[in-house]
PDB file of N, CA and C in Angstrom:
ATOM      1  N   MET A   1       0.835  -1.185   0.000  1.00 40.00           N
ATOM      2  CA  MET A   1       0.000   0.000   0.000  1.00 40.00           C
ATOM      3  C   MET A   1       0.879   1.248   0.000  1.00 40.00           C
ATOM      4  N   LYS A   2       0.625   2.138  -0.917  1.00 45.00           N
ATOM      5  CA  LYS A   2       1.334   3.407  -0.956  1.00 45.00           C
ATOM      6  C   LYS A   2       0.698   4.351   0.047  1.00 45.00           C
ATOM      7  N   SER A   3       1.506   5.155   0.700  1.00 46.00           N
ATOM      8  CA  SER A   3       0.934   6.153   1.597  1.00 46.00           C
ATOM      9  C   SER A   3       1.879   7.338   1.698  1.00 46.00           C
ATOM     10  N   PHE A   4       1.308   8.456   2.052  1.00 46.00           N
ATOM     11  CA  PHE A   4       2.056   9.690   2.237  1.00 46.00           C
ATOM     12  C   PHE A   4       1.540  10.329   3.506  1.00 46.00           C
ATOM     13  N   VAL A   5       2.408  10.643   4.436  1.00 48.00           N
ATOM     14  CA  VAL A   5       2.023  11.266   5.695  1.00 48.00           C
ATOM     15  C   VAL A   5       2.752  12.593   5.811  1.00 48.00           C
ATOM     16  N   ALA A   6       2.009  13.654   6.093  1.00 50.00           N
ATOM     17  CA  ALA A   6       2.602  14.975   6.282  1.00 50.00           C
ATOM     18  C   ALA A   6       2.191  15.506   7.646  1.00 50.00           C
ATOM     19  N   GLU A   7       3.146  15.867   8.460  1.00 52.00           N
ATOM     20  CA  GLU A   7       2.866  16.431   9.773  1.00 52.00           C
ATOM     21  C   GLU A   7       3.148  17.930   9.758  1.00 52.00           C
ATOM     22  N   LYS A   8       2.178  18.711  10.153  1.00 59.00           N
ATOM     23  CA  LYS A   8       2.249  20.165  10.260  1.00 59.00           C
ATOM     24  C   LYS A   8       2.699  20.884   8.987  1.00 59.00           C
ATOM     25  N   PRO A   9       2.218  20.451   7.798  1.00 56.00           N
ATOM     26  CA  PRO A   9       2.603  21.174   6.581  1.00 56.00           C
ATOM     27  C   PRO A   9       1.773  22.445   6.415  1.00 56.00           C
ATOM     28  N   LYS A  10       2.308  23.402   5.685  1.00 62.00           N
ATOM     29  CA  LYS A  10       1.578  24.599   5.296  1.00 62.00           C
ATOM     30  C   LYS A  10       1.537  24.591   3.779  1.00 62.00           C
ATOM     31  N   LEU A  11       0.354  24.350   3.229  1.00 63.00           N
ATOM     32  CA  LEU A  11       0.196  24.257   1.785  1.00 63.00           C
ATOM     33  C   LEU A  11      -0.556  25.472   1.271  1.00 63.00           C
ATOM     34  N   THR A  12      -0.017  26.100   0.256  1.00 58.00           N
ATOM     35  CA  THR A  12      -0.688  27.231  -0.375  1.00 58.00           C
ATOM     36  C   THR A  12      -0.587  27.063  -1.878  1.00 58.00           C
ATOM     37  N   GLY A  13      -1.495  27.690  -2.590  1.00 56.00           N
ATOM     38  CA  GLY A  13      -1.419  27.663  -4.043  1.00 56.00           C
ATOM     39  C   GLY A  13      -2.408  26.724  -4.678  1.00 56.00           C
ATOM     40  N   THR A  14      -1.966  25.997  -5.695  1.00 54.00           N
ATOM     41  CA  THR A  14      -2.890  25.174  -6.467  1.00 54.00           C
ATOM     42  C   THR A  14      -2.426  23.729  -6.544  1.00 54.00           C
ATOM     43  N   LEU A  15      -3.389  22.828  -6.498  1.00 52.00           N
ATOM     44  CA  LEU A  15      -3.133  21.418  -6.730  1.00 52.00           C
ATOM     45  C   LEU A  15      -3.780  20.988  -8.036  1.00 52.00           C
ATOM     46  N   GLN A  16      -4.243  21.923  -8.818  1.00 46.00           N
ATOM     47  CA  GLN A  16      -5.056  21.619  -9.984  1.00 46.00           C
ATOM     48  C   GLN A  16      -4.286  20.903 -11.095  1.00 46.00           C
ATOM     49  N   LEU A  17      -2.980  20.872 -11.057  1.00 43.00           N
ATOM     50  CA  LEU A  17      -2.206  20.160 -12.059  1.00 43.00           C
ATOM     51  C   LEU A  17      -2.365  18.649 -11.911  1.00 43.00           C
ATOM     52  N   VAL A  18      -2.823  18.214 -10.753  1.00 46.00           N
ATOM     53  CA  VAL A  18      -3.026  16.795 -10.475  1.00 46.00           C
ATOM     54  C   VAL A  18      -4.494  16.477 -10.715  1.00 46.00           C
ATOM     55  N   THR A  19      -4.784  15.425 -11.481  1.00 46.00           N
ATOM     56  CA  THR A  19      -6.176  15.060 -11.716  1.00 46.00           C
ATOM     57  C   THR A  19      -6.657  14.003 -10.734  1.00 46.00           C
ATOM     58  N   SER A  20      -5.749  13.213 -10.196  1.00 50.00           N
ATOM     59  CA  SER A  20      -6.102  12.259  -9.153  1.00 50.00           C
ATOM     60  C   SER A  20      -4.838  11.896  -8.385  1.00 50.00           C
ATOM     61  N   ILE A  21      -5.030  11.350  -7.219  1.00 56.00           N
ATOM     62  CA  ILE A  21      -3.911  10.960  -6.374  1.00 56.00           C
ATOM     63  C   ILE A  21      -4.027   9.469  -6.138  1.00 56.00           C
ATOM     64  N   ASP A  22      -3.023   8.729  -6.570  1.00 59.00           N
ATOM     65  CA  ASP A  22      -3.057   7.274  -6.518  1.00 59.00           C
ATOM     66  C   ASP A  22      -2.400   6.746  -5.241  1.00 59.00           C
ATOM     67  N   GLU A  23      -2.517   7.470  -4.163  1.00 65.00           N
ATOM     68  CA  GLU A  23      -1.950   7.065  -2.890  1.00 65.00           C
ATOM     69  C   GLU A  23      -2.917   7.457  -1.791  1.00 65.00           C
ATOM     70  N   GLU A  24      -2.770   6.834  -0.639  1.00 76.00           N
ATOM     71  CA  GLU A  24      -3.529   7.262   0.523  1.00 76.00           C
ATOM     72  C   GLU A  24      -2.743   8.384   1.192  1.00 76.00           C
ATOM     73  N   LEU A  25      -3.356   9.547   1.286  1.00 80.00           N
ATOM     74  CA  LEU A  25      -2.703  10.704   1.876  1.00 80.00           C
ATOM     75  C   LEU A  25      -3.215  10.929   3.288  1.00 80.00           C
ATOM     76  N   GLU A  26      -2.326  11.291   4.199  1.00 84.00           N
ATOM     77  CA  GLU A  26      -2.710  11.618   5.562  1.00 84.00           C
ATOM     78  C   GLU A  26      -2.024  12.915   5.957  1.00 84.00           C
ATOM     79  N   PHE A  27      -2.843  13.900   6.359  1.00 84.00           N
ATOM     80  CA  PHE A  27      -2.331  15.185   6.811  1.00 84.00           C
ATOM     81  C   PHE A  27      -2.712  15.377   8.268  1.00 84.00           C
ATOM     82  N   GLY A  28      -1.748  15.682   9.118  1.00 84.00           N
ATOM     83  CA  GLY A  28      -2.007  15.966  10.523  1.00 84.00           C
ATOM     84  C   GLY A  28      -1.532  17.363  10.861  1.00 84.00           C
ATOM     85  N   GLU A  29      -2.393  18.132  11.535  1.00 84.00           N
ATOM     86  CA  GLU A  29      -2.095  19.508  11.927  1.00 84.00           C
ATOM     87  C   GLU A  29      -1.641  20.347  10.729  1.00 84.00           C
ATOM     88  N   ALA A  30      -2.358  20.202   9.621  1.00 85.00           N
ATOM     89  CA  ALA A  30      -2.004  20.904   8.382  1.00 85.00           C
ATOM     90  C   ALA A  30      -2.758  22.219   8.269  1.00 85.00           C
ATOM     91  N   SER A  31      -2.205  23.120   7.505  1.00 86.00           N
ATOM     92  CA  SER A  31      -2.845  24.391   7.188  1.00 86.00           C
ATOM     93  C   SER A  31      -2.901  24.530   5.667  1.00 86.00           C
ATOM     94  N   PHE A  32      -4.130  24.545   5.119  1.00 86.00           N
ATOM     95  CA  PHE A  32      -4.333  24.694   3.682  1.00 86.00           C
ATOM     96  C   PHE A  32      -4.897  26.087   3.442  1.00 86.00           C
ATOM     97  N   VAL A  33      -4.186  26.944   2.703  1.00 85.00           N
ATOM     98  CA  VAL A  33      -4.628  28.313   2.449  1.00 85.00           C
ATOM     99  C   VAL A  33      -4.565  28.578   0.952  1.00 85.00           C
ATOM    100  N   ASN A  34      -5.680  29.055   0.392  1.00 85.00           N
ATOM    101  CA  ASN A  34      -5.775  29.384  -1.035  1.00 85.00           C
ATOM    102  C   ASN A  34      -5.442  28.195  -1.933  1.00 85.00           C
ATOM    103  N   VAL A  35      -5.783  26.995  -1.512  1.00 85.00           N
ATOM    104  CA  VAL A  35      -5.512  25.806  -2.320  1.00 85.00           C
ATOM    105  C   VAL A  35      -6.700  25.558  -3.251  1.00 85.00           C
ATOM    106  N   ASN A  36      -6.424  25.441  -4.539  1.00 85.00           N
ATOM    107  CA  ASN A  36      -7.456  25.145  -5.518  1.00 85.00           C
ATOM    108  C   ASN A  36      -7.389  23.657  -5.846  1.00 85.00           C
ATOM    109  N   ALA A  37      -8.296  22.894  -5.256  1.00 86.00           N
ATOM    110  CA  ALA A  37      -8.355  21.443  -5.487  1.00 86.00           C
ATOM    111  C   ALA A  37      -9.637  21.087  -6.237  1.00 86.00           C
ATOM    112  N   GLU A  38     -10.075  21.969  -7.106  1.00 87.00           N
ATOM    113  CA  GLU A  38     -11.320  21.769  -7.848  1.00 87.00           C
ATOM    114  C   GLU A  38     -11.242  20.524  -8.721  1.00 87.00           C
ATOM    115  N   SER A  39     -12.281  19.694  -8.634  1.00 88.00           N
ATOM    116  CA  SER A  39     -12.453  18.483  -9.445  1.00 88.00           C
ATOM    117  C   SER A  39     -11.369  17.424  -9.229  1.00 88.00           C
ATOM    118  N   LEU A  40     -10.701  17.439  -8.091  1.00 86.00           N
ATOM    119  CA  LEU A  40      -9.679  16.419  -7.806  1.00 86.00           C
ATOM    120  C   LEU A  40     -10.305  15.169  -7.217  1.00 86.00           C
ATOM    121  N   ASP A  41      -9.681  14.043  -7.462  1.00 86.00           N
ATOM    122  CA  ASP A  41     -10.065  12.782  -6.836  1.00 86.00           C
ATOM    123  C   ASP A  41      -9.196  12.607  -5.595  1.00 86.00           C
ATOM    124  N   LEU A  42      -9.775  12.866  -4.432  1.00 85.00           N
ATOM    125  CA  LEU A  42      -9.058  12.769  -3.163  1.00 85.00           C
ATOM    126  C   LEU A  42      -9.575  11.587  -2.347  1.00 85.00           C
ATOM    127  N   THR A  43      -9.863  10.491  -3.015  1.00 87.00           N
ATOM    128  CA  THR A  43     -10.371   9.299  -2.352  1.00 87.00           C
ATOM    129  C   THR A  43      -9.357   8.809  -1.329  1.00 87.00           C
ATOM    130  N   LYS A  44      -9.863   8.403  -0.166  1.00 87.00           N
ATOM    131  CA  LYS A  44      -9.071   7.832   0.930  1.00 87.00           C
ATOM    132  C   LYS A  44      -8.071   8.802   1.544  1.00 87.00           C
ATOM    133  N   ILE A  45      -8.361  10.109   1.487  1.00 88.00           N
ATOM    134  CA  ILE A  45      -7.499  11.091   2.128  1.00 88.00           C
ATOM    135  C   ILE A  45      -7.884  11.198   3.607  1.00 88.00           C
ATOM    136  N   SER A  46      -6.922  11.420   4.466  1.00 89.00           N
ATOM    137  CA  SER A  46      -7.182  11.646   5.892  1.00 89.00           C
ATOM    138  C   SER A  46      -6.640  13.018   6.266  1.00 89.00           C
ATOM    139  N   ILE A  47      -7.512  13.841   6.846  1.00 90.00           N
ATOM    140  CA  ILE A  47      -7.107  15.166   7.299  1.00 90.00           C
ATOM    141  C   ILE A  47      -7.557  15.284   8.749  1.00 90.00           C
ATOM    142  N   ILE A  48      -6.603  15.485   9.653  1.00 90.00           N
ATOM    143  CA  ILE A  48      -6.881  15.479  11.086  1.00 90.00           C
ATOM    144  C   ILE A  48      -6.287  16.733  11.721  1.00 90.00           C
ATOM    145  N   ASP A  49      -7.068  17.361  12.613  1.00 91.00           N
ATOM    146  CA  ASP A  49      -6.618  18.545  13.357  1.00 91.00           C
ATOM    147  C   ASP A  49      -6.043  19.613  12.427  1.00 91.00           C
ATOM    148  N   SER A  50      -6.815  20.001  11.422  1.00 91.00           N
ATOM    149  CA  SER A  50      -6.280  20.892  10.389  1.00 91.00           C
ATOM    150  C   SER A  50      -7.210  22.062  10.101  1.00 91.00           C
ATOM    151  N   LEU A  51      -6.712  23.006   9.319  1.00 89.00           N
ATOM    152  CA  LEU A  51      -7.434  24.215   8.938  1.00 89.00           C
ATOM    153  C   LEU A  51      -7.405  24.363   7.423  1.00 89.00           C
ATOM    154  N   MET A  52      -8.585  24.686   6.846  1.00 91.00           N
ATOM    155  CA  MET A  52      -8.680  25.014   5.426  1.00 91.00           C
ATOM    156  C   MET A  52      -9.298  26.397   5.321  1.00 91.00           C
ATOM    157  N   SER A  53      -8.591  27.306   4.674  1.00 90.00           N
ATOM    158  CA  SER A  53      -9.077  28.669   4.541  1.00 90.00           C
ATOM    159  C   SER A  53      -8.936  29.132   3.093  1.00 90.00           C
ATOM    160  N   LYS A  54     -10.016  29.675   2.558  1.00 89.00           N
ATOM    161  CA  LYS A  54     -10.043  30.211   1.198  1.00 89.00           C
ATOM    162  C   LYS A  54      -9.646  29.170   0.159  1.00 89.00           C
ATOM    163  N   CYS A  55     -10.129  27.945   0.341  1.00 89.00           N
ATOM    164  CA  CYS A  55      -9.822  26.852  -0.581  1.00 89.00           C
ATOM    165  C   CYS A  55     -11.011  26.584  -1.507  1.00 89.00           C
ATOM    166  N   ASN A  56     -10.753  25.948  -2.625  1.00 90.00           N
ATOM    167  CA  ASN A  56     -11.802  25.561  -3.552  1.00 90.00           C
ATOM    168  C   ASN A  56     -11.780  24.041  -3.697  1.00 90.00           C
ATOM    169  N   LEU A  57     -12.810  23.381  -3.168  1.00 91.00           N
ATOM    170  CA  LEU A  57     -12.950  21.934  -3.269  1.00 91.00           C
ATOM    171  C   LEU A  57     -14.138  21.552  -4.156  1.00 91.00           C
ATOM    172  N   SER A  58     -14.630  22.485  -4.935  1.00 93.00           N
ATOM    173  CA  SER A  58     -15.813  22.257  -5.769  1.00 93.00           C
ATOM    174  C   SER A  58     -15.620  21.061  -6.689  1.00 93.00           C
ATOM    175  N   ALA A  59     -16.647  20.219  -6.752  1.00 93.00           N
ATOM    176  CA  ALA A  59     -16.692  19.046  -7.628  1.00 93.00           C
ATOM    177  C   ALA A  59     -15.597  18.031  -7.329  1.00 93.00           C
ATOM    178  N   SER A  60     -14.989  18.112  -6.162  1.00 91.00           N
ATOM    179  CA  SER A  60     -13.970  17.126  -5.781  1.00 91.00           C
ATOM    180  C   SER A  60     -14.623  15.874  -5.236  1.00 91.00           C
ATOM    181  N   LYS A  61     -13.921  14.779  -5.346  1.00 91.00           N
ATOM    182  CA  LYS A  61     -14.401  13.489  -4.848  1.00 91.00           C
ATOM    183  C   LYS A  61     -13.563  13.125  -3.626  1.00 91.00           C
ATOM    184  N   VAL A  62     -14.186  13.137  -2.457  1.00 90.00           N
ATOM    185  CA  VAL A  62     -13.471  12.813  -1.217  1.00 90.00           C
ATOM    186  C   VAL A  62     -14.111  11.596  -0.551  1.00 90.00           C
ATOM    187  N   THR A  63     -14.382  10.585  -1.345  1.00 91.00           N
ATOM    188  CA  THR A  63     -15.031   9.382  -0.830  1.00 91.00           C
ATOM    189  C   THR A  63     -14.048   8.548  -0.006  1.00 91.00           C
ATOM    190  N   GLU A  64     -14.608   7.733   0.887  1.00 92.00           N
ATOM    191  CA  GLU A  64     -13.831   6.831   1.749  1.00 92.00           C
ATOM    192  C   GLU A  64     -12.734   7.577   2.504  1.00 92.00           C
ATOM    193  N   SER A  65     -13.046   8.799   2.950  1.00 92.00           N
ATOM    194  CA  SER A  65     -12.064   9.661   3.591  1.00 92.00           C
ATOM    195  C   SER A  65     -12.386   9.877   5.065  1.00 92.00           C
ATOM    196  N   LEU A  66     -11.375  10.325   5.798  1.00 93.00           N
ATOM    197  CA  LEU A  66     -11.526  10.660   7.208  1.00 93.00           C
ATOM    198  C   LEU A  66     -11.147  12.117   7.403  1.00 93.00           C
ATOM    199  N   TRP A  67     -12.104  12.902   7.868  1.00 94.00           N
ATOM    200  CA  TRP A  67     -11.856  14.306   8.199  1.00 94.00           C
ATOM    201  C   TRP A  67     -12.240  14.465   9.663  1.00 94.00           C
ATOM    202  N   GLN A  68     -11.269  14.714  10.508  1.00 95.00           N
ATOM    203  CA  GLN A  68     -11.520  14.777  11.941  1.00 95.00           C
ATOM    204  C   GLN A  68     -10.958  16.090  12.488  1.00 95.00           C
ATOM    205  N   ARG A  69     -11.826  16.861  13.148  1.00 96.00           N
ATOM    206  CA  ARG A  69     -11.453  18.153  13.703  1.00 96.00           C
ATOM    207  C   ARG A  69     -10.801  19.057  12.649  1.00 96.00           C
ATOM    208  N   VAL A  70     -11.533  19.264  11.538  1.00 95.00           N
ATOM    209  CA  VAL A  70     -11.067  20.127  10.450  1.00 95.00           C
ATOM    210  C   VAL A  70     -11.952  21.365  10.409  1.00 95.00           C
ATOM    211  N   LYS A  71     -11.342  22.531  10.491  1.00 95.00           N
ATOM    212  CA  LYS A  71     -12.081  23.784  10.392  1.00 95.00           C
ATOM    213  C   LYS A  71     -11.951  24.296   8.965  1.00 95.00           C
ATOM    214  N   ILE A  72     -13.116  24.519   8.332  1.00 95.00           N
ATOM    215  CA  ILE A  72     -13.146  25.017   6.962  1.00 95.00           C
ATOM    216  C   ILE A  72     -13.807  26.389   6.982  1.00 95.00           C
ATOM    217  N   SER A  73     -13.091  27.401   6.503  1.00 96.00           N
ATOM    218  CA  SER A  73     -13.658  28.757   6.497  1.00 96.00           C
ATOM    219  C   SER A  73     -13.398  29.430   5.152  1.00 96.00           C
ATOM    220  N   ASP A  74     -14.339  30.265   4.748  1.00 96.00           N
ATOM    221  CA  ASP A  74     -14.228  31.044   3.510  1.00 96.00           C
ATOM    222  C   ASP A  74     -13.841  30.173   2.316  1.00 96.00           C
ATOM    223  N   SER A  75     -14.389  28.969   2.250  1.00 95.00           N
ATOM    224  CA  SER A  75     -14.026  28.025   1.190  1.00 95.00           C
ATOM    225  C   SER A  75     -15.241  27.636   0.362  1.00 95.00           C
ATOM    226  N   ARG A  76     -14.995  27.170  -0.842  1.00 95.00           N
ATOM    227  CA  ARG A  76     -16.055  26.742  -1.747  1.00 95.00           C
ATOM    228  C   ARG A  76     -16.061  25.215  -1.821  1.00 95.00           C
ATOM    229  N   MET A  77     -17.263  24.616  -1.629  1.00 93.00           N
ATOM    230  CA  MET A  77     -17.379  23.161  -1.625  1.00 93.00           C
ATOM    231  C   MET A  77     -18.615  22.695  -2.395  1.00 93.00           C
ATOM    232  N   SER A  78     -19.065  23.448  -3.390  1.00 95.00           N
ATOM    233  CA  SER A  78     -20.272  23.084  -4.122  1.00 95.00           C
ATOM    234  C   SER A  78     -20.029  21.850  -4.980  1.00 95.00           C
ATOM    235  N   GLY A  79     -20.984  20.939  -4.976  1.00 95.00           N
ATOM    236  CA  GLY A  79     -20.914  19.742  -5.803  1.00 95.00           C
ATOM    237  C   GLY A  79     -19.906  18.710  -5.335  1.00 95.00           C
ATOM    238  N   ILE A  80     -19.462  18.804  -4.100  1.00 94.00           N
ATOM    239  CA  ILE A  80     -18.469  17.858  -3.590  1.00 94.00           C
ATOM    240  C   ILE A  80     -19.114  16.477  -3.414  1.00 94.00           C
ATOM    241  N   ILE A  81     -18.388  15.438  -3.740  1.00 93.00           N
ATOM    242  CA  ILE A  81     -18.869  14.063  -3.587  1.00 93.00           C
ATOM    243  C   ILE A  81     -18.245  13.517  -2.308  1.00 93.00           C
ATOM    244  N   TRP A  82     -19.085  13.160  -1.319  1.00 91.00           N
ATOM    245  CA  TRP A  82     -18.603  12.956   0.030  1.00 91.00           C
ATOM    246  C   TRP A  82     -19.052  11.631   0.623  1.00 91.00           C
ATOM    247  N   TYR A  83     -19.518  10.665  -0.130  1.00 91.00           N
ATOM    248  CA  TYR A  83     -20.091   9.454   0.446  1.00 91.00           C
ATOM    249  C   TYR A  83     -19.012   8.532   1.028  1.00 91.00           C
ATOM    250  N   ASP A  84     -19.426   7.683   1.969  1.00 94.00           N
ATOM    251  CA  ASP A  84     -18.541   6.730   2.659  1.00 94.00           C
ATOM    252  C   ASP A  84     -17.370   7.414   3.358  1.00 94.00           C
ATOM    253  N   SER A  85     -17.583   8.622   3.830  1.00 93.00           N
ATOM    254  CA  SER A  85     -16.550   9.363   4.551  1.00 93.00           C
ATOM    255  C   SER A  85     -16.995   9.617   5.982  1.00 93.00           C
ATOM    256  N   ILE A  86     -16.018   9.838   6.812  1.00 92.00           N
ATOM    257  CA  ILE A  86     -16.294  10.140   8.222  1.00 92.00           C
ATOM    258  C   ILE A  86     -15.751  11.518   8.529  1.00 92.00           C
TER     259      ILE A  86
END
């Protein structure tokens, strides 16, 4: 199983160059600011104890994911696909 774990990262900018992520990603105590993740396949992503501010997650697929204690503010999430997630 491929996996990527990031502890306390600060991510800014765009992820739009990626159309899908073929790994299980885990972010702990992360800060996402101005990240454009529109229409991304973020299946099986884990985000714990994190902050998302001014991000665009519109039309993204975050199925089979774990989001625990995540604060989302001033962000766009229209049309997000969220089934089988916690």
